[in-house]
Tab-separated table of C-alpha atoms in Angstrom:
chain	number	residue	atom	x	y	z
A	72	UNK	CA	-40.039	-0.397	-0.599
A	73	UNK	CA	-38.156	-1.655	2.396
A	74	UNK	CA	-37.063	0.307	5.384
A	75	UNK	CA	-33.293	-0.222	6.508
A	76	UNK	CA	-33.001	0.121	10.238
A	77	UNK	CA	-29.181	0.309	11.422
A	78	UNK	CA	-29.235	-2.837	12.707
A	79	UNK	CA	-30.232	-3.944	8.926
A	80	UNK	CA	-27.301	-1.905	7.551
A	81	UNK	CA	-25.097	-3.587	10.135
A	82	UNK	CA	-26.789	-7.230	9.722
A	83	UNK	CA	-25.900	-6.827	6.176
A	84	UNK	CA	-22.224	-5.338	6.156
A	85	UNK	CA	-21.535	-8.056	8.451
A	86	UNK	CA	-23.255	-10.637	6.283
A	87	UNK	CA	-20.909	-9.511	3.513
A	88	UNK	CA	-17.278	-8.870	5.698
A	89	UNK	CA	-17.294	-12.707	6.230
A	90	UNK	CA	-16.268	-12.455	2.044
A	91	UNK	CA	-13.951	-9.988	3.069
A	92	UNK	CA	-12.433	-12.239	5.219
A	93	UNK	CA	-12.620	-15.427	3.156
A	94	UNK	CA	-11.159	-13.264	0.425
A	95	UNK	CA	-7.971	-12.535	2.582
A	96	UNK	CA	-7.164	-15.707	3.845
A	97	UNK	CA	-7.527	-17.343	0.544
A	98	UNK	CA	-5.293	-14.278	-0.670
A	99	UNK	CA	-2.713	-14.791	2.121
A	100	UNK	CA	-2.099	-18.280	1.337
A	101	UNK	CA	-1.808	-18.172	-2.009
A	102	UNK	CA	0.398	-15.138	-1.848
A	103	UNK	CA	2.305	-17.204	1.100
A	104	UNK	CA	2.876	-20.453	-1.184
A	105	UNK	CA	3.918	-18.079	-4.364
A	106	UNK	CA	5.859	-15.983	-2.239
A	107	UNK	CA	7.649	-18.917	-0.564
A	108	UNK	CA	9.036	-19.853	-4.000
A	109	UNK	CA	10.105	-16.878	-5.420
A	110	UNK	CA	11.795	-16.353	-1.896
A	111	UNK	CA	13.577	-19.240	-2.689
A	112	UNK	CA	14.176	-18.544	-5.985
A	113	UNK	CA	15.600	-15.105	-4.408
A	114	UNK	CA	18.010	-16.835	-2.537
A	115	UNK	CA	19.279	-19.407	-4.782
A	116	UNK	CA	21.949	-16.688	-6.022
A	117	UNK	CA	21.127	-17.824	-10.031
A	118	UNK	CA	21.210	-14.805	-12.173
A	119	UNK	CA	18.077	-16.055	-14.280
A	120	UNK	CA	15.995	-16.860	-11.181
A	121	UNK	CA	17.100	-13.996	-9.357
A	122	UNK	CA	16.133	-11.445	-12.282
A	123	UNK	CA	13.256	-13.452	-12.452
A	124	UNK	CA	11.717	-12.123	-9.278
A	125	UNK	CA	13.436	-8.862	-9.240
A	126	UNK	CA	11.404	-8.114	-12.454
A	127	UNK	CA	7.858	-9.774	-10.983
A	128	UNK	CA	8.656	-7.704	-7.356
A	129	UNK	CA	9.429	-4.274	-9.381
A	130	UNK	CA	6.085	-4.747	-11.497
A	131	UNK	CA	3.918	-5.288	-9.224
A	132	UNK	CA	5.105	-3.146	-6.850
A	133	UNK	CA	4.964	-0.538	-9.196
A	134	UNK	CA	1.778	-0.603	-10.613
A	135	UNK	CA	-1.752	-0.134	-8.871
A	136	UNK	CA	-2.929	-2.831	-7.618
A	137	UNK	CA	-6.581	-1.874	-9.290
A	138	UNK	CA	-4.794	-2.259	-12.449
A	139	UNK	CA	-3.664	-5.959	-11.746
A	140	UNK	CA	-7.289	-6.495	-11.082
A	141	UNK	CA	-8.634	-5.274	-14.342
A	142	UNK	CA	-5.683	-6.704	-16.120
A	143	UNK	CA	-6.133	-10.414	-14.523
A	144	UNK	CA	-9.997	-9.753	-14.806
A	145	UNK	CA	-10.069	-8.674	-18.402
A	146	UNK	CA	-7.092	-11.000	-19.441
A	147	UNK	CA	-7.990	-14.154	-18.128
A	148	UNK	CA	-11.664	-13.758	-20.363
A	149	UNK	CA	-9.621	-12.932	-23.534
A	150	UNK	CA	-7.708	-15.882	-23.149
A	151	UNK	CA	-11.402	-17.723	-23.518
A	152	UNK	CA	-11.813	-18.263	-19.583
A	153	UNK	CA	-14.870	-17.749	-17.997
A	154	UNK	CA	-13.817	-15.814	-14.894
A	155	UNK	CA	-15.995	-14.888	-11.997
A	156	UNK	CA	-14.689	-11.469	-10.007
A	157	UNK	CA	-14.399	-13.816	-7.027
A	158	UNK	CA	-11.734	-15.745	-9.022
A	159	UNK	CA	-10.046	-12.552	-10.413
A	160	UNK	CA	-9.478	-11.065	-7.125
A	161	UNK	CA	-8.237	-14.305	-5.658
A	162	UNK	CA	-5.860	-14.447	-8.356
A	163	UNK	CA	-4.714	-10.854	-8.677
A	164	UNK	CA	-4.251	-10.324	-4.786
A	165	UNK	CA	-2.304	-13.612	-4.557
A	166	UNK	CA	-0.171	-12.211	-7.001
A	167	UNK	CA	0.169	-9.020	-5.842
A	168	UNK	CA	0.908	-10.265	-2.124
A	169	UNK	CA	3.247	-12.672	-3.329
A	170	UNK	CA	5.456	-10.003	-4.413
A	171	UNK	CA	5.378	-7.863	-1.130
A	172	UNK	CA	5.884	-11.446	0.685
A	173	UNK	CA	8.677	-12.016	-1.127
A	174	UNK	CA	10.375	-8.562	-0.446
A	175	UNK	CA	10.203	-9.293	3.153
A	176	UNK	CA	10.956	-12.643	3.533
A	177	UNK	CA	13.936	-12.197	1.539
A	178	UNK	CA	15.128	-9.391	3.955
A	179	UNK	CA	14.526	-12.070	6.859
A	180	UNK	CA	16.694	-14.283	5.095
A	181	UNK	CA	19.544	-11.890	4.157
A	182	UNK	CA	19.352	-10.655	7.766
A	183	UNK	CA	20.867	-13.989	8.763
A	184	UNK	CA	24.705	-13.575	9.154
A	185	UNK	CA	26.578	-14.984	6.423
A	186	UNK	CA	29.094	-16.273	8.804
A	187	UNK	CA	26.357	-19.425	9.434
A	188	UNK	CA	26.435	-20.301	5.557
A	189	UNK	CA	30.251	-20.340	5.479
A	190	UNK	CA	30.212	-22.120	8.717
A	191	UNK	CA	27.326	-24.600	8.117
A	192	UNK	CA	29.323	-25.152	4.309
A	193	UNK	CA	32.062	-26.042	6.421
A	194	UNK	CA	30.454	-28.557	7.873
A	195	UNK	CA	29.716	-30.117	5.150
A	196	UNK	CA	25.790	-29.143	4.986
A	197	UNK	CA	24.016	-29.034	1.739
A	198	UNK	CA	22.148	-26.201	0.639
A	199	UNK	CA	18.923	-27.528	1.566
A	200	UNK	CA	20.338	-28.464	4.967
A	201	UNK	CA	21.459	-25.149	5.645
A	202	UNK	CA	18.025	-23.486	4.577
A	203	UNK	CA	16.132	-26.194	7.092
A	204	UNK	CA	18.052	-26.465	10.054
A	205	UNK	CA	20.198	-22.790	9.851
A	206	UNK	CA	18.970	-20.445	8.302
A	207	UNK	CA	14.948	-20.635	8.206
A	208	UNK	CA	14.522	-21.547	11.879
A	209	UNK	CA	16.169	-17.842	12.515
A	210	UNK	CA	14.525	-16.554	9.453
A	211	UNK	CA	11.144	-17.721	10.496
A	212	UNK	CA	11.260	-15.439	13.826
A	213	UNK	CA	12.304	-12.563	12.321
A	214	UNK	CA	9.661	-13.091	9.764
A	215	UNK	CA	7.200	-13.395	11.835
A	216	UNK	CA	6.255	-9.476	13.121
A	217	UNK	CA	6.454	-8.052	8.968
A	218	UNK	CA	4.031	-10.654	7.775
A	219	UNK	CA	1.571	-10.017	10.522
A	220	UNK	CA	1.920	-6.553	9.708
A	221	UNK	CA	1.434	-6.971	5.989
A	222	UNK	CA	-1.721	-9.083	6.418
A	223	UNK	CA	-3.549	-5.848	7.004
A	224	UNK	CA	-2.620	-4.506	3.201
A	225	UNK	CA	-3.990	-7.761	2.428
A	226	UNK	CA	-7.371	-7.366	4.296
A	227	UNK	CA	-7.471	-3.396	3.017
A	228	UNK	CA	-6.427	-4.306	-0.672
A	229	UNK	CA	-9.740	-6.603	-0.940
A	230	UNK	CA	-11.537	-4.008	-0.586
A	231	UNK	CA	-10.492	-2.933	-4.040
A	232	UNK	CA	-12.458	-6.446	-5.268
A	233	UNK	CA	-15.607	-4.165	-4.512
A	234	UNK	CA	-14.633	-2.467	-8.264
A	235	UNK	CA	-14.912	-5.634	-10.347
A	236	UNK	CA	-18.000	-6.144	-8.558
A	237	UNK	CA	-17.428	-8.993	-5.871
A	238	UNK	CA	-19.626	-8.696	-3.356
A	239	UNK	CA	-17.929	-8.198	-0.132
A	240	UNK	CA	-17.337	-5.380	2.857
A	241	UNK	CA	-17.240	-1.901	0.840
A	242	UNK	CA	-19.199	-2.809	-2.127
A	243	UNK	CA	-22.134	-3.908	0.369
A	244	UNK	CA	-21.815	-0.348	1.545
A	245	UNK	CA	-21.884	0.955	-1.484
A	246	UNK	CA	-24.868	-1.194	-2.170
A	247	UNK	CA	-26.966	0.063	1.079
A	248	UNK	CA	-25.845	3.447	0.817
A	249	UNK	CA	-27.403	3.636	-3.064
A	250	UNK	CA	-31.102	1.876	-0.970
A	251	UNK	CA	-30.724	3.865	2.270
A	252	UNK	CA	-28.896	7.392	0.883
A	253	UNK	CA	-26.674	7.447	3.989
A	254	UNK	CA	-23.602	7.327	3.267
A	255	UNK	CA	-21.967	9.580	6.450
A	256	UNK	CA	-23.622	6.362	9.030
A	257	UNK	CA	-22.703	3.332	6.430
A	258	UNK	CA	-19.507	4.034	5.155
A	259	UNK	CA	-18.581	4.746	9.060
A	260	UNK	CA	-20.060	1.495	10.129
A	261	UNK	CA	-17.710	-0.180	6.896
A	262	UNK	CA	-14.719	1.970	8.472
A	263	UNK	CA	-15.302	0.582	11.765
A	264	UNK	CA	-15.277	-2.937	10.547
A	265	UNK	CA	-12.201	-2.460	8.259
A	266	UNK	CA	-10.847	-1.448	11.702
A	267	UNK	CA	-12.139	-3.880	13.772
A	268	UNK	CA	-10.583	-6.449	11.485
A	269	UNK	CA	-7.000	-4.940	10.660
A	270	UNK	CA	-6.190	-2.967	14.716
A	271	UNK	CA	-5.592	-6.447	15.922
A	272	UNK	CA	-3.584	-7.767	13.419
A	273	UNK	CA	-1.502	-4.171	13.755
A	274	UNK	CA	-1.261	-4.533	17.610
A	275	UNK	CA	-0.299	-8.011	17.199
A	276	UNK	CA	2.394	-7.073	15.036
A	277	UNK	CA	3.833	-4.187	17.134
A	278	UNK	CA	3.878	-6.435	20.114
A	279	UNK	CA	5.139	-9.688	18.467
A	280	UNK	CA	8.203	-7.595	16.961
A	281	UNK	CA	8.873	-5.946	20.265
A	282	UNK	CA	8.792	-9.685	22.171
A	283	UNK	CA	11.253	-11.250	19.561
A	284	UNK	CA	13.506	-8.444	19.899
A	285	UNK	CA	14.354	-8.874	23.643
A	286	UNK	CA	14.581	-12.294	22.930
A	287	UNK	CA	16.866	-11.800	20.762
B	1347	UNK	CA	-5.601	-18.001	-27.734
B	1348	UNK	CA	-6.870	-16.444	-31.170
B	1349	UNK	CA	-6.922	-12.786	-30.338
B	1350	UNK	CA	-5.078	-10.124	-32.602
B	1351	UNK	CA	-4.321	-7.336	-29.564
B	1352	UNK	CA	-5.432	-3.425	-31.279
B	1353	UNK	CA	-2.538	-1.489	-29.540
B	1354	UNK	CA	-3.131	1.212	-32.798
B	1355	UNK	CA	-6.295	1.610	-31.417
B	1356	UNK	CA	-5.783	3.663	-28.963
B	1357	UNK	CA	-3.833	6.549	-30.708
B	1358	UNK	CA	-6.912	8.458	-31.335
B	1359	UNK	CA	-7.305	8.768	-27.152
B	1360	UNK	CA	-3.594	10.171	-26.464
B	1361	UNK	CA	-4.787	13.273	-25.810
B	1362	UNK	CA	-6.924	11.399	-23.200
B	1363	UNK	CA	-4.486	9.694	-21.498
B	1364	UNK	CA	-1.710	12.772	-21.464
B	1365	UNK	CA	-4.457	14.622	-19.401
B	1366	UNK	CA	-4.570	12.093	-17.197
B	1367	UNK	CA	-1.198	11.550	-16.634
B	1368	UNK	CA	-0.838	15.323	-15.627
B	1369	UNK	CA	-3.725	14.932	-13.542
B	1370	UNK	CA	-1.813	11.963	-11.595
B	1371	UNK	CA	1.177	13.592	-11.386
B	1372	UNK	CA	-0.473	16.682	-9.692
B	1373	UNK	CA	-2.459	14.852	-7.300
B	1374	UNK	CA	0.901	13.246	-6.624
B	1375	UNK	CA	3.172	15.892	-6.126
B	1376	UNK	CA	0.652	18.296	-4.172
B	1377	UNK	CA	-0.094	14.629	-1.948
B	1378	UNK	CA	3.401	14.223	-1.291
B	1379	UNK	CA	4.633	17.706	0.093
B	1380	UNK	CA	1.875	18.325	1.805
B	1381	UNK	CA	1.363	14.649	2.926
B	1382	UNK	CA	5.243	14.503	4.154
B	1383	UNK	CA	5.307	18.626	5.753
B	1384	UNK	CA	1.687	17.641	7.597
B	1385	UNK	CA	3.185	14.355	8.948
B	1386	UNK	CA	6.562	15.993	10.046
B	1387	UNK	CA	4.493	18.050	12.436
B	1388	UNK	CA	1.967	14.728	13.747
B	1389	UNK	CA	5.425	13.206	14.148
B	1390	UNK	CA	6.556	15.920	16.335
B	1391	UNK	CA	3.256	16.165	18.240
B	1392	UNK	CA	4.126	12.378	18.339
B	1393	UNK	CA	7.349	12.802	19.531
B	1394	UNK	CA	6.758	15.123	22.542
B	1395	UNK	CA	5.305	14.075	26.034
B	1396	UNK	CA	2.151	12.712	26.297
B	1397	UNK	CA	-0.640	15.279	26.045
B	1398	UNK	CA	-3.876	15.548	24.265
B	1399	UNK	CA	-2.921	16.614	20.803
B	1400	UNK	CA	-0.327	13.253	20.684
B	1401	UNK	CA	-3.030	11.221	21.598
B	1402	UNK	CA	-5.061	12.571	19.037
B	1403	UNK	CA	-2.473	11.895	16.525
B	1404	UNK	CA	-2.103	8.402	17.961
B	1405	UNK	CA	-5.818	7.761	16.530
B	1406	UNK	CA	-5.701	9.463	13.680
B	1407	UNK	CA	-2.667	7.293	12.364
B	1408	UNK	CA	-4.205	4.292	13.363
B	1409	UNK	CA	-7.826	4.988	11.983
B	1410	UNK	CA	-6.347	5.593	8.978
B	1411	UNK	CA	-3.338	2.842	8.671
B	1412	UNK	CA	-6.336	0.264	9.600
B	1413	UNK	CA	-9.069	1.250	6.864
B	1414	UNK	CA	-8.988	0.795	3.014
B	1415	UNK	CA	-8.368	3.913	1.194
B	1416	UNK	CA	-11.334	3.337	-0.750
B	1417	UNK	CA	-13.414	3.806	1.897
B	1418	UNK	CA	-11.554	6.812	3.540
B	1419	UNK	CA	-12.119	8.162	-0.156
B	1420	UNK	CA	-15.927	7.140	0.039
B	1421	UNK	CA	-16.307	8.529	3.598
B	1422	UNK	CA	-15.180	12.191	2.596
B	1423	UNK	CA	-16.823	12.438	-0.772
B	1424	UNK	CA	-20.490	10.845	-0.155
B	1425	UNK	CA	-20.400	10.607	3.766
B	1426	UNK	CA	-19.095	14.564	4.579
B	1427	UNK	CA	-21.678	16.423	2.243
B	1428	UNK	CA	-24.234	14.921	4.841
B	1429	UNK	CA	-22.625	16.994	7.715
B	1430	UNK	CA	-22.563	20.175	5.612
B	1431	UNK	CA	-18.911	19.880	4.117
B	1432	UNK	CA	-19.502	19.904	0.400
B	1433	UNK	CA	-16.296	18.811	-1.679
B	1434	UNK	CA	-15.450	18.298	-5.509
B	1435	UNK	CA	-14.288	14.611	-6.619
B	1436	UNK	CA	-10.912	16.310	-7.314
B	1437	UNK	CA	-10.758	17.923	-3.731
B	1438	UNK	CA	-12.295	14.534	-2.012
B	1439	UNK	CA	-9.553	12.849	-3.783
B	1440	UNK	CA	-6.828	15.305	-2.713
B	1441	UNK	CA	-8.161	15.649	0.689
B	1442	UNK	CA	-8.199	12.099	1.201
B	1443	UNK	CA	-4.694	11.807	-0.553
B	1444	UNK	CA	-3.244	13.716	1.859
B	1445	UNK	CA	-5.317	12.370	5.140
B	1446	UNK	CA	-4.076	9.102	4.083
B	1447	UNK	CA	-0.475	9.823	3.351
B	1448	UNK	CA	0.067	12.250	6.337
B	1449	UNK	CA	-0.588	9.039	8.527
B	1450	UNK	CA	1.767	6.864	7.160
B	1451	UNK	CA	4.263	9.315	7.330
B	1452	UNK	CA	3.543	10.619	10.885
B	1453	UNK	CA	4.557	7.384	11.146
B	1454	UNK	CA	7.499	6.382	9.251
B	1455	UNK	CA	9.365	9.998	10.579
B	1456	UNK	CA	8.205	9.649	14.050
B	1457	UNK	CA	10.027	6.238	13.564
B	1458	UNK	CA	12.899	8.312	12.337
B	1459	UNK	CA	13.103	10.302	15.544
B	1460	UNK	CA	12.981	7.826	17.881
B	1461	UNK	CA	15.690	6.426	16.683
B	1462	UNK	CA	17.878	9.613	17.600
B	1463	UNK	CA	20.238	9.195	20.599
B	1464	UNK	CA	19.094	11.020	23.390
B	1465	UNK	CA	22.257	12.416	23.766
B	1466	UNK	CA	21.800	14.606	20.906
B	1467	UNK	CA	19.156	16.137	22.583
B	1468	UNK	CA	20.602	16.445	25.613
B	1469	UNK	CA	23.438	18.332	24.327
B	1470	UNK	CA	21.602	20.566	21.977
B	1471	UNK	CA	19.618	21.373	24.983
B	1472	UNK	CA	23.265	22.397	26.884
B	1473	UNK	CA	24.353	24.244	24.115
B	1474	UNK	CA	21.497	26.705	24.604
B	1475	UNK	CA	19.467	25.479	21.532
B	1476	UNK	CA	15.261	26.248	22.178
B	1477	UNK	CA	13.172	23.143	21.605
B	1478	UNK	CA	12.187	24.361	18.422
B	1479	UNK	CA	15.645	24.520	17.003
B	1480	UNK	CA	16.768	21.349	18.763
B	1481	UNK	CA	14.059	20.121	16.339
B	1482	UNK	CA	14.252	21.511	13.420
B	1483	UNK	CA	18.434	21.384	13.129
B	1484	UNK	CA	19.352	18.674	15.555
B	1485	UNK	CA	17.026	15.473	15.240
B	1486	UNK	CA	15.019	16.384	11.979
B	1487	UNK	CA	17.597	16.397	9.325
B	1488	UNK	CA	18.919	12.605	10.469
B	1489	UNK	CA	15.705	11.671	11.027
B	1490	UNK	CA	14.959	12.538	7.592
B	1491	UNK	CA	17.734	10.995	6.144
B	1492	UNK	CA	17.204	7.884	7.876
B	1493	UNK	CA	13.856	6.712	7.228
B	1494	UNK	CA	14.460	8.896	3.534
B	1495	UNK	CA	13.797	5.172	1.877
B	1496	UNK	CA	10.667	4.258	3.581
B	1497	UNK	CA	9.013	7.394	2.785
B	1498	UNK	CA	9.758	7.483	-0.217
B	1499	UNK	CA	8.186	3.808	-0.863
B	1500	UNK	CA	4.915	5.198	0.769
B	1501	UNK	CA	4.805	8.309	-1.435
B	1502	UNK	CA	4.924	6.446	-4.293
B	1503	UNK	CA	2.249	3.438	-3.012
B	1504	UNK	CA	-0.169	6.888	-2.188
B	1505	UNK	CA	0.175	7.822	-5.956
B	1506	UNK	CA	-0.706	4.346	-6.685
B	1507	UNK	CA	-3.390	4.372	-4.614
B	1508	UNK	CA	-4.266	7.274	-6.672
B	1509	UNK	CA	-6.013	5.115	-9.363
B	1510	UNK	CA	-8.788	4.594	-7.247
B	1511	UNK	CA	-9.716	8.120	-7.545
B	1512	UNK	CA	-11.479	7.060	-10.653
B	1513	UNK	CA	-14.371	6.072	-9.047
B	1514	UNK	CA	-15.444	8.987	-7.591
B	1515	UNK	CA	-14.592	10.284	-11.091
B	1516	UNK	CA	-11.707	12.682	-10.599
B	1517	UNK	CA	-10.507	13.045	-13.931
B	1518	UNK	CA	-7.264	10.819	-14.004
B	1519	UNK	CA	-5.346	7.909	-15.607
B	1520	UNK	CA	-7.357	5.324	-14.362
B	1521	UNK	CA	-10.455	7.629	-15.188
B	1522	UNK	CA	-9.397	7.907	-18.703
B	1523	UNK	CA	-8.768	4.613	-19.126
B	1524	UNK	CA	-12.583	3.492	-17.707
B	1525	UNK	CA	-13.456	5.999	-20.564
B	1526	UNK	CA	-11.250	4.601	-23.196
B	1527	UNK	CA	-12.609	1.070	-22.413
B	1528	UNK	CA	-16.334	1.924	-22.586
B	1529	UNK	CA	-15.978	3.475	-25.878
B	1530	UNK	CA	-13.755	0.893	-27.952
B	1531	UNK	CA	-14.332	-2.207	-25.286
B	1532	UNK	CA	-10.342	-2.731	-25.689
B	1533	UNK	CA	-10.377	-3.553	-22.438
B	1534	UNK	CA	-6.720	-5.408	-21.781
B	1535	UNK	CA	-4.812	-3.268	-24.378
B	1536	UNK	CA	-6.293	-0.007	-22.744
B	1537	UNK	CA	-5.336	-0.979	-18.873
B	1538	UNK	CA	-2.122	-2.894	-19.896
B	1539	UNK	CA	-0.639	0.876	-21.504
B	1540	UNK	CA	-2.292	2.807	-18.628
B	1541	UNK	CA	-0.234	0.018	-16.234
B	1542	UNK	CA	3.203	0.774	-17.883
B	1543	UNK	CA	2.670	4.499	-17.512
B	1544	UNK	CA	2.210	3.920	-13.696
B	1545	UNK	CA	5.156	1.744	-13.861
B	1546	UNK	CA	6.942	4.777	-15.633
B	1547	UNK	CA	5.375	7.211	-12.876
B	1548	UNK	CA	6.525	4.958	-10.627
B	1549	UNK	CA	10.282	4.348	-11.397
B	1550	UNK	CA	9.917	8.306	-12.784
B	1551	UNK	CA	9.180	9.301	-8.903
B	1552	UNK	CA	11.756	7.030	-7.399
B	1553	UNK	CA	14.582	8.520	-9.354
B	1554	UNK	CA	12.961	12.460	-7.928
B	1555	UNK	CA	13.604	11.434	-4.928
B	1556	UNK	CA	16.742	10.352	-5.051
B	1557	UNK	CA	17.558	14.076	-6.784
B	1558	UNK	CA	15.958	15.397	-4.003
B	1559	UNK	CA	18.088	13.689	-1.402
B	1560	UNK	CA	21.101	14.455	-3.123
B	1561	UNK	CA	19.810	18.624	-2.916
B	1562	UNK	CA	18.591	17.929	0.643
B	1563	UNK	CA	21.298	16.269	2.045
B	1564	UNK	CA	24.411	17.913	1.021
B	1565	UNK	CA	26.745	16.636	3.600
B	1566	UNK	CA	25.891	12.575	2.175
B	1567	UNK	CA	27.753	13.740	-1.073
B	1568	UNK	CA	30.934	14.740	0.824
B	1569	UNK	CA	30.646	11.550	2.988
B	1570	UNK	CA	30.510	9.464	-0.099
């Protein structure tokens, strides 16, 4: 049997937080691009589109998001797909950023003053005009600080992947606590990592919401 | 898609899953007053000038607001035996219920105070009112009220959050559905019921809130 030294605990959880990472970027953009069109959808002001998202942003806000993992992870095999956990997660925390993305986004938007739509109707704009040249240029900034900030519920949620047994930061711990018994120096060292990763996307969005202000 | 879905099934387990669903709701409501009473008081630490103790805070809120839950929950209930502080799953769970939640909230109502004119203070202080009661009856109560929504959001994501409790195996829904699934390997119908009653918890705990608000701030109702 093999001897873990620290830096072989560390080696490894570091080995495995580049999945953590790769997890969250692939969940941020896919929860970007969904989010983007049920923003839109949001804003269109149809009934059906708007109850639409209402409904998808009240689910899966209101549910765990460890059940939306077992639910896409278990579902998608019933429907007769061969799904790895990697794909699961992917899917279930695009899904269940989307909807968080969506909420703030579509604050952003509404934020704008309607004065501009009236005004930028006036002129004779159509809708798509208004939404590219108004309203998301404004939106955009505004946006900006939130979505920074919710990038770290991203990172944090993948660590719930660790359940349906992807491989990445906590379930490495998990794994060298169960060979090395020490769970008070590994799940620190994950900690630390979780923080090293999310702080700077927290301090970023504390100071990039304090710079737009004054600019604004 | 051939697959006839065994909702029936699960009848036999309703005992089960009524357990857990008292379970969650305890954890919840135990989390949430003493989550939201132990963050009033960070806030105010918070809140005051400088010194140690806000400092303190300051980490506290940020270790915790920048690490999964999971692992929080992991740290206390394998990690702290190590150092000679032996816990239960259900007290891990609670303890690190109410760590996590007594962050965000530190947060939220230190948010709350801030935004406060100074003016208040100032002539709560000229009226003769200690700094204790300039607290508690001058910039709590709209404090409260203000951030009111935001809290209650983050009491109800905590109790969420409170699924994962099932893998240290406190004894809750999540738990008894992980137990319902081994045994009849009804895997979606099992977590698709368990998901509605969280979506039931969830809406459930909303509306209590809003009572609450309407008992705690009495002079909205006139107002509105």
């Amino acid at each position: 049997m093999s001897v873990f030294s620290d830096w072989d605990i560390l080696r490894n959880l570091l080995l495995a937080a580049r999945w953590t990472v790769v997890l969250s970027l692939i969940a941020f953009a896919g929860g970007a691009t969904v989010g983007l069109l049920l923003t839109m959808m949001q804003v269109s002001g149809r009934t059906l589109l708007v109850r639409f998202t209402r409904l998808y942003i009240e689910l899966f806000q209101g549910t765990p998001l460890l059940m939306q993992l077992f639910l896409v992870f278990f579902g998608l095999s019933l429907m007769g797909l061969e799904v790895s956990a990697w794909f699961a997660a992917a899917l279930a925390l695009t899904l269940f950023s989307s909807a968080y993305l969506t909420e703030i986004w579509r604050g952003c938007i509404e934020s704008i003053p309607r004065g501009q739509w009236e005004a930028s109707r006036c002129l004779g704009l159509s809708y798509f005009e208004i939404m590219r040249h108004i309203i998301l240029p404004q939106a955009l900034k505004v946006a900006i600080a939130p979505t920074v900030g919710f990038s770290v519920q991203i990172v944090k949620g993948t660590a719930l992947a660790s359940i349906i047994g992807f491989v990445e930061l906590t379930k490495a711990g998990t794994m060298l606590n169960n060979a090395t018994f020490e769970p008070f120096k590994v799940f620190g060292m994950v900690a630390l990592l979780y923080f090293l990763l999310c702080y700077p996307l927290s301090v970023a969005s504390r100071k990039l919401e304090r710079k737009l202000n004054v600019a604004r | 898609m051939d697959y006839t879905f065994q909702f029936g099934e699960l009848l036999p387990y309703s005992d089960l899953i009524a357990r857990g669903v008292l379970s969650t709701v305890i954890l919840a409501i135990v989390t949430t007053v003493l989550g939201c009473l132990l963050g009033t008081l960070g806030a105010a630490a918070r809140a005051g000038k400088q010194t140690f103790l806000s400092r303190a805070v300051g980490v506290y809120v940020e270790l915790i607001r920048n690490t999964p839950f999971i692992v929080q929950l992991f740290f206390i209930f394998f990690g702290l035996p190590t150092i000679g502080i032996k816990l239960t799953a259900g007290e891990a769970g609670l303890l690190a219920m109410v760590i996590n939640l007594a962050a965000y909230s530190t947060e939220i109502i230190r948010a709350g105070i801030e935004s406060i004119p100074k003016g208040q203070l100032e002539a709560a202080r000229t009226l003769g009112l200690s700094r204790t009661q300039t607290f508690t009856r001058v910039v709590l109560p709209p404090a409260l009220e203000k951030i009111y929504p935001a809290l209650t959001s983050q009491c109800i994501i905590v109790m969420l959050g409170s699924a994962v409790l099932s893998q240290i195996s406190v004894e809750e829904l999540t738990f008894a559905a992980n137990f319902i699934q081994s045994r009849n390997f009804l895997s979606f119908e099992v977590y698709m019921v368990i998901t509605v009653i969280y979506l039931l918890l969830a809406i459930l705990m909303r509306q209590g809130f809003k009572l609450i608000h309407y008992f705690m701030f009495p002079n909205l109702r006139a107002r509105s």
